[in-house]
């Protein structure tokens, strides 16, 4: 089956998904995006992802060239045309074709769909390893295309026998490059950063899911607190909830995924599978 | 006359200068570039710019898919094909078409030429106004495509009645988004930042030109020192030396371009016009 991508005002076949080199994403790294799951041809948490897309647009001073209703209609057409049941859809908005190479102009919008590959099952069973790195994402509340440091740090991750990076700055942990970070304290509370982060859709789901089960606090967590936590986990649209069992080579808690992480994982997984409120 | 751009292995007409949306510049803002002047069809300081291009390549873990000799030959062919006497040539190297959206793959290279527009004469006569902003460029010694903050700060520049931004972090001024920054102290010394900056080709020329005329120091300059300087100026390939007469609304020295700035401007201008050593 031929695969389609939507660019600006038209569906084109995958190989025709092209931007001119003058686009400000290519020239100046200027753009933002959002990404959501599609299960059985149903977009999951679409409202929340579109809310965040429009929030990124405001922060970046870059208006989205299509209405919310048109974007929705394009998404459903794309799902129908491509015929993939289980996919990820990405909406990318760039600075456009700029005459002088830095002034913002008419943005370009690309809506693309990919077959979704589930993260490895072993990572859910055994947890992942993080390596701390001092860094603060630029314009953290916008989902910009700026992943310069994440990509640049791939050899660092490998060198430190880790699976991903955990950013901190001025004594406070913020987030992983593409996930939010939580700890479960030895007192059984759930803590996560409340500022200088991208507020993930799955993060919001966890905060809701935790109500009635746990005390939850949004606050600055120091690297030391994280190392001494009872449990830790990360979350994202792609991963759901993924236990963190090692930070900087040190086991967290007993070095295995803990009960609070597993309970939250079950609660949020149900919501993610159905798009329902938890 | 038809205009050409070189992409990967071929000269194509300007409108065919296209990259696929999966390129890591569009997806993740990952790429680097260099830019140099062409006068009377002669590239100016080409060796220095190619040296820096290859230095950026090392820092970014992204190999340039053409040899230095091939790049030179493409540049001379491009100048000949386009027939523009006075131009700017940009060499852009991106992360390539990545299957998983973040692993580096075969880079794409674009070599493009534009008619060069001289900066406004009045800016040389009257100087420009800078507004301080706390920020440190990511991977500062590489000429990455990351201009997220510069573009995002355009309304800030306008609001502060400035012409450009002057970055500082932890009490030390570094650079402007696309220029290096110098002061002339009341004692007649030339000072400029020596670390956490992109080392400009024109900056190196100034350091050489200053020898025998001035005491020159590469050191951290605080915002207060800059505000109390006798003169200030910025430099770049595009601008040469441009006097700075106002920082954060406060006149520098007597608020007019000073004699040291003008002397260095003459020395470096001569070198820039001819590509000769100063």
XYZ file of C-alpha atoms in Angstrom:
556
model
C 0.000 0.000 0.000
C 1.362 3.415 -0.941
C 2.159 5.702 1.978
C 1.073 9.351 2.098
C 2.253 12.450 3.915
C 0.461 15.816 4.089
C 2.461 18.982 3.307
C 0.801 22.432 3.633
C -2.285 21.830 1.508
C -1.928 18.470 -0.122
C -1.457 14.751 0.417
C 1.620 13.549 -1.466
C 3.272 10.156 -1.676
C 6.036 9.573 0.874
C 8.918 10.159 -1.569
C 7.481 13.575 -2.478
C 7.509 14.756 1.148
C 10.031 17.522 0.444
C 10.887 20.958 1.829
C 13.012 23.565 0.077
C 16.446 24.084 1.641
C 15.541 27.698 2.496
C 13.125 26.488 5.157
C 14.091 27.863 8.591
C 14.197 24.361 10.090
C 17.090 23.511 7.745
C 18.722 26.958 7.907
C 18.180 27.833 11.585
C 16.730 24.821 13.412
C 13.460 26.727 13.962
C 10.294 24.674 14.287
C 8.067 22.717 16.658
C 5.992 19.554 16.518
C 3.759 17.185 18.369
C 3.406 13.401 18.218
C 0.606 11.056 19.232
C -0.326 7.397 19.017
C -2.997 5.857 16.806
C -4.478 2.498 17.918
C -6.973 0.625 15.764
C -7.073 3.784 13.620
C -8.142 5.943 16.614
C -5.865 8.881 17.626
C -5.154 8.691 21.369
C -5.484 11.884 23.452
C -5.747 13.958 20.273
C -7.316 16.934 22.067
C -4.409 17.138 24.540
C -1.799 16.878 21.788
C -3.493 19.550 19.661
C -3.773 21.782 22.757
C -0.023 21.430 23.229
C 0.681 22.005 19.521
C -1.168 25.329 19.687
C 0.621 26.192 22.944
C 4.006 25.535 21.267
C 2.854 27.741 18.394
C 2.193 30.661 20.777
C 5.526 30.294 22.550
C 7.428 30.065 19.258
C 5.657 33.117 17.664
C 4.828 30.876 14.719
C 1.201 30.564 13.706
C -0.108 27.214 12.524
C -1.275 27.618 8.911
C -4.308 25.305 9.335
C -7.285 25.465 11.689
C -7.707 22.879 14.408
C -10.668 21.401 12.532
C -8.682 21.121 9.290
C -5.783 19.433 11.106
C -8.207 16.887 12.601
C -9.738 16.217 9.226
C -6.259 15.747 7.668
C -5.332 13.310 10.455
C -8.414 11.135 9.882
C -7.863 11.213 6.107
C -4.214 10.245 6.576
C -5.159 7.297 8.797
C -7.699 6.180 6.223
C -5.374 6.639 3.212
C -2.381 4.898 4.819
C -4.381 2.038 6.330
C -1.981 1.518 9.272
C -3.839 0.404 12.431
C -1.104 1.051 14.955
C 0.919 4.147 14.165
C 2.451 7.370 15.406
C 1.450 10.662 13.782
C 3.738 13.666 13.865
C 2.671 17.245 13.111
C 5.709 19.434 12.354
C 5.510 23.217 11.896
C 8.620 25.046 10.635
C 9.670 28.685 10.251
C 8.974 28.650 6.495
C 10.932 29.811 3.462
C 12.662 32.938 4.670
C 14.121 35.460 2.223
C 16.796 36.757 4.571
C 17.454 33.438 6.342
C 16.156 34.351 9.790
C 12.885 36.354 9.673
C 9.865 34.150 10.270
C 7.559 33.862 7.297
C 4.631 31.632 6.240
C 5.223 28.417 8.205
C 5.285 25.010 6.549
C 3.273 22.186 8.117
C 3.959 18.477 7.628
C 1.659 15.759 8.964
C 3.274 12.343 8.672
C 2.410 8.839 9.879
C 4.703 5.930 10.760
C 4.142 2.325 11.730
C 4.535 2.227 15.506
C 7.140 -0.033 17.061
C 6.509 -0.882 20.721
C 9.445 -0.366 23.091
C 11.196 -3.589 24.105
C 9.250 -5.678 26.634
C 12.442 -6.346 28.609
C 12.690 -2.631 29.451
C 9.319 -2.778 31.242
C 10.317 -5.913 33.145
C 13.841 -4.911 34.114
C 13.773 -1.109 33.902
C 16.201 1.229 32.169
C 19.424 2.983 33.151
C 19.811 6.787 33.089
C 22.933 8.975 33.107
C 22.691 12.483 34.618
C 23.824 15.393 32.437
C 23.800 19.139 33.270
C 21.588 20.835 30.684
C 18.402 22.846 30.366
C 16.325 22.572 27.187
C 15.749 25.885 25.378
C 12.145 27.168 25.562
C 11.318 24.073 27.627
C 7.521 24.456 27.560
C 7.422 24.319 23.760
C 7.954 21.049 21.908
C 10.629 22.533 19.656
C 12.563 20.479 17.106
C 15.762 21.278 19.076
C 17.234 17.865 19.986
C 20.806 18.984 19.348
C 22.031 17.890 22.773
C 20.134 14.580 22.817
C 21.646 13.506 19.514
C 25.056 14.878 20.440
C 24.957 12.907 23.717
C 24.405 9.474 22.108
C 28.113 8.516 22.492
C 27.988 9.771 26.130
C 24.995 7.490 26.827
C 26.877 4.553 25.338
C 30.059 5.384 27.280
C 28.115 5.465 30.563
C 26.345 2.147 29.890
C 22.984 3.937 30.026
C 19.793 3.808 27.965
C 18.939 7.498 28.182
C 19.980 10.874 29.618
C 18.484 12.625 32.655
C 18.912 16.409 32.473
C 19.465 18.591 35.547
C 20.463 22.237 36.026
C 21.185 24.279 39.164
C 20.584 21.289 41.440
C 17.182 20.383 40.012
C 16.341 17.437 37.772
C 14.059 18.455 34.912
C 13.370 15.699 32.377
C 14.800 13.200 29.937
C 15.216 14.357 26.323
C 11.893 12.802 25.295
C 10.241 11.777 28.584
C 9.183 13.176 31.942
C 10.809 11.840 35.114
C 9.204 10.803 38.430
C 10.444 9.390 41.715
C 8.653 7.458 44.453
C 10.108 8.589 47.782
C 10.890 6.185 50.616
C 7.784 7.728 52.261
C 5.708 6.526 49.283
C 5.076 9.940 47.728
C 5.274 10.600 43.979
C 7.416 13.616 43.056
C 8.091 15.160 39.656
C 9.494 18.462 38.359
C 6.907 21.208 37.899
C 8.897 23.804 35.939
C 11.428 24.172 33.109
C 10.045 21.023 31.464
C 7.810 20.008 28.608
C 4.538 19.020 30.230
C 3.858 15.655 28.682
C 0.370 14.333 27.980
C 1.229 11.036 29.720
C 2.666 13.052 32.657
C -0.754 14.729 33.087
C -2.420 11.306 32.971
C -0.120 10.030 35.697
C -0.831 13.031 37.897
C -4.573 12.307 37.553
C -4.117 8.564 38.001
C -2.070 9.065 41.176
C -4.971 10.849 42.935
C -6.574 8.636 45.533
C -3.586 6.298 45.498
C -0.584 8.499 46.304
C 0.463 11.878 47.625
C 1.803 13.684 44.519
C 4.044 16.752 44.519
C 5.380 18.870 41.663
C 8.690 20.202 42.979
C 12.419 20.426 42.302
C 14.124 17.055 42.834
C 17.888 17.103 43.389
C 20.126 14.441 41.805
C 20.851 13.119 45.348
C 17.151 12.712 46.106
C 16.709 10.773 42.884
C 19.611 8.464 43.739
C 18.060 7.796 47.171
C 14.500 7.309 45.915
C 12.579 4.106 46.515
C 11.537 3.906 42.841
C 11.904 6.016 39.709
C 10.253 5.971 36.298
C 9.911 7.948 33.097
C 6.863 8.421 30.905
C 6.020 9.479 27.372
C 3.474 8.981 24.615
C 5.770 6.409 23.025
C 6.775 4.523 26.160
C 3.847 4.846 28.558
C 5.482 4.305 31.978
C 8.953 2.770 31.977
C 10.724 1.870 35.262
C 14.158 3.402 35.929
C 16.285 0.982 37.923
C 19.734 2.552 37.604
C 20.895 6.194 37.649
C 24.596 6.976 37.107
C 25.419 3.297 37.632
C 23.695 3.167 41.060
C 20.626 0.932 41.598
C 17.440 2.791 42.594
C 15.701 1.134 45.572
C 16.258 -2.600 45.247
C 17.222 -2.193 41.585
C 13.946 -3.630 40.317
C 10.723 -2.037 39.083
C 8.711 -1.193 42.215
C 5.034 -1.613 43.155
C 4.054 2.081 42.822
C 5.529 2.233 39.311
C 3.699 -0.966 38.373
C 0.351 0.226 39.751
C 0.618 3.558 37.914
C 1.720 1.687 34.804
C -1.447 -0.418 34.870
C -3.730 2.587 35.487
C -2.181 4.689 32.723
C -1.854 1.780 30.298
C -5.613 1.222 30.450
C -6.209 4.918 29.672
C -3.673 4.857 26.849
C -5.197 1.789 25.231
C -8.645 3.326 25.149
C -8.054 7.086 25.251
C -10.382 7.145 28.275
C -10.026 9.293 31.358
C -8.351 7.460 34.214
C 20.287 33.783 -15.506
C 19.191 30.521 -13.899
C 20.452 29.999 -10.359
C 21.954 26.691 -9.194
C 22.416 24.979 -5.853
C 24.487 21.869 -5.156
C 22.879 19.024 -3.177
C 24.924 15.921 -2.249
C 26.247 15.029 -5.694
C 24.574 17.266 -8.190
C 23.943 20.836 -9.265
C 20.196 21.464 -9.500
C 18.212 24.583 -10.294
C 17.228 26.665 -7.271
C 13.598 25.446 -7.162
C 14.795 21.838 -7.020
C 16.908 22.465 -3.906
C 14.843 20.089 -1.779
C 15.386 17.838 1.245
C 13.052 15.050 2.356
C 11.136 15.824 5.562
C 12.869 12.917 7.323
C 16.138 14.845 7.340
C 17.385 15.371 10.914
C 17.602 19.142 10.418
C 13.815 19.238 9.946
C 13.043 16.526 12.517
C 15.605 17.368 15.227
C 17.350 20.626 14.338
C 20.644 18.746 13.850
C 23.141 20.229 11.427
C 25.979 22.716 10.980
C 27.157 25.129 8.307
C 29.672 27.727 7.312
C 29.316 30.911 5.286
C 31.831 33.032 3.415
C 31.948 36.007 1.073
C 32.745 35.950 -2.641
C 34.074 39.178 -4.202
C 34.701 39.485 -7.931
C 34.109 35.715 -8.057
C 36.911 35.042 -5.522
C 36.019 33.271 -2.234
C 37.417 35.273 0.713
C 39.288 33.381 3.463
C 38.092 30.055 2.040
C 40.793 28.055 3.839
C 39.755 29.430 7.232
C 36.079 28.767 6.580
C 36.724 25.205 5.409
C 38.945 24.634 8.463
C 36.055 25.696 10.659
C 33.553 23.587 8.680
C 35.663 20.493 9.339
C 36.065 21.508 13.007
C 32.245 21.779 13.336
C 31.979 18.355 11.708
C 34.231 16.810 14.376
C 32.378 18.438 17.259
C 28.986 17.381 15.854
C 30.051 13.736 15.175
C 28.823 14.202 11.622
C 31.221 13.498 8.802
C 31.190 15.690 5.715
C 30.272 13.497 2.743
C 32.683 15.276 0.326
C 36.435 15.788 0.454
C 37.873 19.244 0.957
C 39.094 19.257 -2.645
C 35.665 18.295 -3.992
C 33.998 21.028 -1.927
C 36.424 23.597 -3.343
C 35.769 22.414 -6.862
C 31.981 22.602 -6.304
C 32.367 26.153 -4.955
C 34.283 27.340 -8.012
C 31.799 25.620 -10.345
C 28.886 27.212 -8.491
C 30.444 30.679 -8.792
C 30.983 30.102 -12.480
C 27.489 28.674 -13.133
C 25.621 31.362 -11.199
C 27.682 34.271 -12.521
C 27.198 36.424 -9.398
C 30.279 38.575 -8.691
C 29.475 39.583 -5.135
C 27.833 36.794 -3.177
C 27.700 34.769 0.006
C 28.135 30.987 -0.159
C 26.721 28.730 2.521
C 27.733 25.093 3.050
C 25.130 23.258 5.167
C 25.604 19.698 6.474
C 22.617 17.987 8.107
C 22.068 14.768 10.075
C 20.613 12.982 7.036
C 17.514 10.849 6.503
C 17.187 8.907 9.728
C 15.009 5.799 9.943
C 14.256 6.138 13.649
C 14.200 9.945 13.718
C 17.264 10.533 15.880
C 20.201 8.263 14.940
C 22.718 10.018 12.715
C 22.979 8.568 9.239
C 24.510 9.612 5.893
C 24.616 13.419 6.111
C 23.164 15.644 3.406
C 25.266 18.549 2.139
C 23.882 21.674 0.453
C 26.116 24.329 -1.105
C 24.119 27.437 -2.015
C 24.970 30.925 -3.230
C 23.128 34.206 -2.712
C 23.568 37.723 -3.987
C 25.260 39.611 -1.155
C 23.589 42.692 0.302
C 25.964 45.035 2.132
C 24.884 46.093 5.642
C 23.494 49.648 5.818
C 26.169 52.358 5.577
C 24.506 54.321 8.381
C 25.295 51.487 10.828
C 29.023 51.949 10.190
C 28.760 55.718 10.633
C 26.509 55.789 13.676
C 27.011 52.375 15.247
C 24.428 49.865 16.395
C 22.539 49.230 19.647
C 22.745 45.931 21.556
C 20.497 44.482 24.273
C 22.031 42.067 26.808
C 20.345 38.679 27.223
C 21.362 35.783 29.520
C 22.048 32.790 27.293
C 24.826 30.416 26.280
C 24.796 28.895 22.786
C 24.788 25.068 22.722
C 28.058 23.505 21.497
C 29.418 27.058 21.084
C 32.576 26.131 19.157
C 30.595 24.482 16.357
C 28.661 26.575 13.852
C 25.446 24.631 14.390
C 22.165 25.544 12.699
C 20.701 26.198 16.177
C 19.474 29.813 16.039
C 16.328 29.062 18.037
C 16.993 31.788 20.617
C 18.103 34.424 18.099
C 14.924 34.061 16.099
C 12.794 33.769 19.218
C 14.358 37.003 20.560
C 13.440 39.187 17.558
C 10.420 40.744 19.382
C 12.682 41.277 22.445
C 15.189 43.184 20.279
C 12.390 45.341 18.891
C 10.920 45.965 22.377
C 14.317 47.119 23.664
C 14.939 49.466 20.705
C 18.046 47.470 19.810
C 19.569 46.180 16.573
C 20.932 42.926 17.965
C 21.345 40.791 21.095
C 24.491 40.437 23.227
C 24.598 37.097 25.075
C 26.109 36.695 28.533
C 26.077 33.870 31.094
C 27.469 33.638 34.625
C 28.770 37.217 34.546
C 30.690 36.848 31.272
C 29.725 38.279 27.893
C 30.229 35.746 25.113
C 29.031 36.886 21.682
C 26.150 38.147 19.583
C 24.029 35.524 17.793
C 26.005 35.926 14.550
C 28.998 38.105 15.518
C 31.895 38.282 17.955
C 32.048 41.157 20.447
C 35.009 43.365 21.447
C 35.545 46.296 23.780
C 38.218 48.994 23.854
C 38.966 49.753 27.504
C 39.492 53.288 28.815
C 43.176 52.251 29.014
C 43.143 51.640 25.244
C 43.315 47.810 25.366
C 41.242 45.544 23.138
C 39.393 42.783 25.032
C 37.236 39.953 23.715
C 35.869 36.663 25.078
C 38.180 33.668 24.624
C 35.844 30.773 25.503
C 32.282 29.529 25.044
C 32.080 31.320 21.703
C 32.242 30.566 18.011
C 35.693 31.691 16.927
C 34.916 33.832 13.901
C 37.229 34.177 10.932
C 36.962 37.977 11.103
C 37.644 37.771 14.867
C 40.979 36.020 14.107
C 41.794 38.721 11.546
C 41.157 41.431 14.131
C 43.388 39.718 16.670
C 46.188 39.647 14.079
C 45.493 43.203 12.909
C 45.579 44.534 16.475
C 49.178 43.355 16.976
C 51.589 46.249 16.956
C 48.746 48.722 17.451
C 47.043 47.612 20.643
C 47.364 45.408 23.698
C 44.861 42.591 23.060
C 43.454 40.229 25.696
C 41.128 37.244 25.384
C 39.293 37.171 28.704
C 35.867 37.189 30.335
C 34.244 40.630 30.080
C 31.423 41.382 32.519
C 28.329 43.308 31.393
C 29.421 46.215 33.672
C 32.847 46.378 32.029
C 31.192 46.528 28.629
C 28.900 49.361 29.723
C 31.939 51.312 31.006
C 34.143 50.654 27.963
C 35.586 53.444 25.877
C 34.444 51.777 22.640
C 32.747 48.532 21.595
C 32.277 46.769 18.292
C 31.126 43.500 16.749
C 32.547 41.637 13.791
C 31.491 38.956 11.324
C 32.052 37.766 7.782
C 28.908 39.595 6.712
C 29.477 42.842 8.599
C 33.241 43.233 8.858
C 33.652 45.533 11.896
C 30.556 47.374 13.043
C 30.722 49.934 15.918
C 28.456 49.400 18.944
C 27.432 52.755 20.393
C 24.625 51.722 22.769
C 24.217 48.717 25.104
C 20.976 48.321 27.068
C 20.031 51.899 26.189
C 23.290 53.341 27.615
C 25.785 55.118 25.307
C 29.233 53.491 25.130
C 32.056 56.043 25.527
C 30.857 59.257 23.899
C 28.127 57.338 22.030
C 29.972 57.562 18.705
C 32.203 55.119 16.799
C 35.678 55.535 18.312
C 39.170 55.818 16.804
C 40.360 52.283 17.730
C 37.256 50.749 16.122
C 37.791 52.840 13.019
C 41.494 51.958 12.729
C 40.778 48.223 13.100
C 37.912 48.574 10.655
C 40.260 49.996 8.017
C 42.931 47.331 8.609
C 40.471 44.432 8.462
C 38.447 45.886 5.594
C 41.555 45.908 3.428
C 42.185 42.248 4.234
C 38.551 41.340 3.588
C 38.516 43.042 0.217
C 41.543 41.136 -0.975
C 41.642 37.983 1.123
C 45.201 38.993 2.040
C 46.875 38.612 5.400
C 46.726 41.772 7.478
